[in-house]
Amino acid sequence: MCAAAFAALLLPASAQQACYVPTPEVLESRREFASDRFGVFIHWGIYSMFGQGEWYLNYGPTAEEYMKAARGFYPADFDASAWVSAVKDAGARYICITTRHHDGFSMFDTAENDYNIVDGTPFRRDILKELADECHRQGIALHLYYSHLDWVRDDYPQGRTGRDTGRDATKADWESYYGFMNRQLTELLTNYGPIRAVWFDGWWDHDEDAEPFDWHLDEQYALVHSLQPGCMVANNHHQTPFEGEDIQIFERDLPGENNAGLSGQAISRLPLETCNTMNGMWGYKIKDQNYKDSRTLIRYLVRAAGMGANLLLNVGPQPNGEIPAAALSRFKEIGEWMRANGETVYGTVAGPFPAQSWGTSTRKDDRLFLHVMTPETDAILLPADVKIKNAREFSTGRGLRVSRAGDHAVVHLDTIPDVTDYIVECAL
Ligand code: GLC
């Protein structure tokens, strides 16, 4: 809860303003976002040229040498309309793209420096503009990833990462860096049409336990909200949401799980999003061809929906501007599945009980969808408080037998075909 709200009886009205009240436009964005259930994350920058992921600069080169790569960046095959069409065919409803990652390179036309896609490369095209226009044309919402930390700028007060890039730490200047970020955010939220969310990352670069660091988020979030009243704020800080945020993010884990070591934080009442990779890396990694298969990805998406969360599934485009074929083929298969079954995922909320050994559930009004992902299941015992009128196979509409065991309804399944997700629709 907002501290100001807690102290509302004791403090003057001015203090209460610290409490974030989302605008009706933001509330609408939150509703729309929560019903999307599936988005595509795009990590793309000059790091793609090294083929070793987006953290390459952190592992050896100096910033001075690394930045020279910009002059060789010419993604000849970049085609915004092909990207957006592929995303749309996959059944995803929004894109979140890295506008500036930790390497500080801006993938958009910025007046702040020349280290950007238009002034710093021979390509000279504003790929963000092309992508934004295409998203707006094809009806795909656009979210912008923006790194709070920077491994090349001297004025960024160095944190835990990027310590060997040769920056001059004595030149750290928060005021200067904060001004730079806010002017870039102003460009991003002014020149590219409606942006549905800004997705911050890098807060964790300063170790709060060792030395508290003030990122001045309140003012920055207020700036975002004032530039576009419908734009949501998300922050990948791996904490429960802060005041002024509209989405809770989980990285590489479903809400409540913590296999990757970044999550486990309490689940808030904000719309939820889990981001994850298709192979093992966010940015293009030439050696990582270890892509999860479509069945695994679809089941992950369904399990996210069963927890009331969106899946933001990442792809790392190649240096030539194309999305890797392995990712495109998965998009295609996910899309086929979504066209047949999306009704049980889009616009749903989490089912009335937690995930079970057989799978998970989603709900839309008075329809409950049981997503059975272990084919050996022959009957499902529902919790006593879940009362159903009948059950049928979602794909065919064929009725399924429902019996009682005490207070519990039992849905009987025949032999389940070898499918990714056997869906049972129950009337509540
Ligand atoms: C981490 C990484 C970053 C990646 C992000 C995506 O915070 O630093 O490279 O962009 O996760 O969730």
mmCIF file of N, CA and C and ligand atoms in Angstrom, residues 41 43 54-55 98 101-102 145 199 201-202 204 236 238 251 275 282, ligand 1:
data_model
loop_
_atom_site.group_PDB
_atom_site.id
_atom_site.type_symbol
_atom_site.label_atom_id
_atom_site.label_comp_id
_atom_site.label_asym_id
_atom_site.label_seq_id
_atom_site.Cartn_x
_atom_site.Cartn_y
_atom_site.Cartn_z
ATOM 1 N N PHE A 41 8.733 -10.558 -27.168
ATOM 2 C CA PHE A 41 9.845 -9.712 -26.725
ATOM 3 C C PHE A 41 10.896 -9.740 -27.838
ATOM 4 N N HIS A 43 14.812 -8.662 -28.516
ATOM 5 C CA HIS A 43 16.090 -8.112 -28.082
ATOM 6 C C HIS A 43 16.962 -7.954 -29.317
ATOM 7 N N GLU A 54 23.157 -10.294 -25.572
ATOM 8 C CA GLU A 54 23.137 -8.847 -25.362
ATOM 9 C C GLU A 54 24.061 -8.369 -24.241
ATOM 10 N N TRP A 55 24.654 -9.322 -23.506
ATOM 11 C CA TRP A 55 25.566 -8.928 -22.427
ATOM 12 C C TRP A 55 27.035 -8.947 -22.872
ATOM 13 N N THR A 98 13.606 -3.790 -27.417
ATOM 14 C CA THR A 98 14.694 -3.069 -26.740
ATOM 15 C C THR A 98 15.013 -1.789 -27.530
ATOM 16 N N HIS A 101 19.534 -0.927 -24.854
ATOM 17 C CA HIS A 101 19.885 -1.952 -23.853
ATOM 18 C C HIS A 101 21.082 -1.470 -23.036
ATOM 19 N N HIS A 102 21.661 -2.375 -22.234
ATOM 20 C CA HIS A 102 22.737 -1.956 -21.326
ATOM 21 C C HIS A 102 23.968 -1.429 -22.071
ATOM 22 N N TYR A 145 11.134 -1.484 -24.231
ATOM 23 C CA TYR A 145 12.138 -1.811 -23.220
ATOM 24 C C TYR A 145 13.132 -0.641 -23.164
ATOM 25 N N TRP A 199 9.004 -0.479 -20.441
ATOM 26 C CA TRP A 199 9.470 -1.668 -19.703
ATOM 27 C C TRP A 199 10.896 -1.390 -19.266
ATOM 28 N N ASP A 201 14.462 -1.762 -17.140
ATOM 29 C CA ASP A 201 15.299 -2.881 -16.689
ATOM 30 C C ASP A 201 16.637 -2.327 -16.214
ATOM 31 N N GLY A 202 17.177 -2.910 -15.162
ATOM 32 C CA GLY A 202 18.518 -2.520 -14.726
ATOM 33 C C GLY A 202 18.573 -1.966 -13.303
ATOM 34 N N TRP A 204 18.333 -3.386 -10.650
ATOM 35 C CA TRP A 204 19.124 -4.300 -9.819
ATOM 36 C C TRP A 204 20.636 -4.061 -9.938
ATOM 37 N N ASN A 236 11.492 -4.285 -14.443
ATOM 38 C CA ASN A 236 12.015 -5.632 -14.204
ATOM 39 C C ASN A 236 13.008 -5.624 -13.048
ATOM 40 N N HIS A 238 12.635 -7.243 -10.214
ATOM 41 C CA HIS A 238 12.584 -8.500 -9.457
ATOM 42 C C HIS A 238 12.096 -8.287 -8.016
ATOM 43 N N GLU A 251 10.785 -12.676 -14.370
ATOM 44 C CA GLU A 251 11.773 -13.015 -15.410
ATOM 45 C C GLU A 251 12.116 -14.492 -15.339
ATOM 46 N N CYS A 275 8.369 -13.028 -18.594
ATOM 47 C CA CYS A 275 9.141 -13.025 -19.844
ATOM 48 C C CYS A 275 10.078 -14.222 -19.829
ATOM 49 N N TRP A 282 18.645 -13.919 -24.586
ATOM 50 C CA TRP A 282 17.723 -12.864 -25.068
ATOM 51 C C TRP A 282 18.190 -12.337 -26.426
HETATM 52 C C1 GLC B 1 17.869 -9.167 -17.620
HETATM 53 C C2 GLC B 1 19.062 -8.923 -18.474
HETATM 54 C C3 GLC B 1 18.742 -8.436 -19.800
HETATM 55 C C4 GLC B 1 17.446 -8.834 -20.407
HETATM 56 C C5 GLC B 1 16.343 -8.888 -19.413
HETATM 57 C C6 GLC B 1 15.075 -9.446 -19.996
HETATM 58 O O1 GLC B 1 17.519 -8.147 -16.822
HETATM 59 O O2 GLC B 1 19.961 -8.023 -17.917
HETATM 60 O O3 GLC B 1 19.789 -8.648 -20.663
HETATM 61 O O4 GLC B 1 17.138 -7.821 -21.272
HETATM 62 O O5 GLC B 1 16.729 -9.581 -18.329
HETATM 63 O O6 GLC B 1 14.194 -9.817 -19.040
#
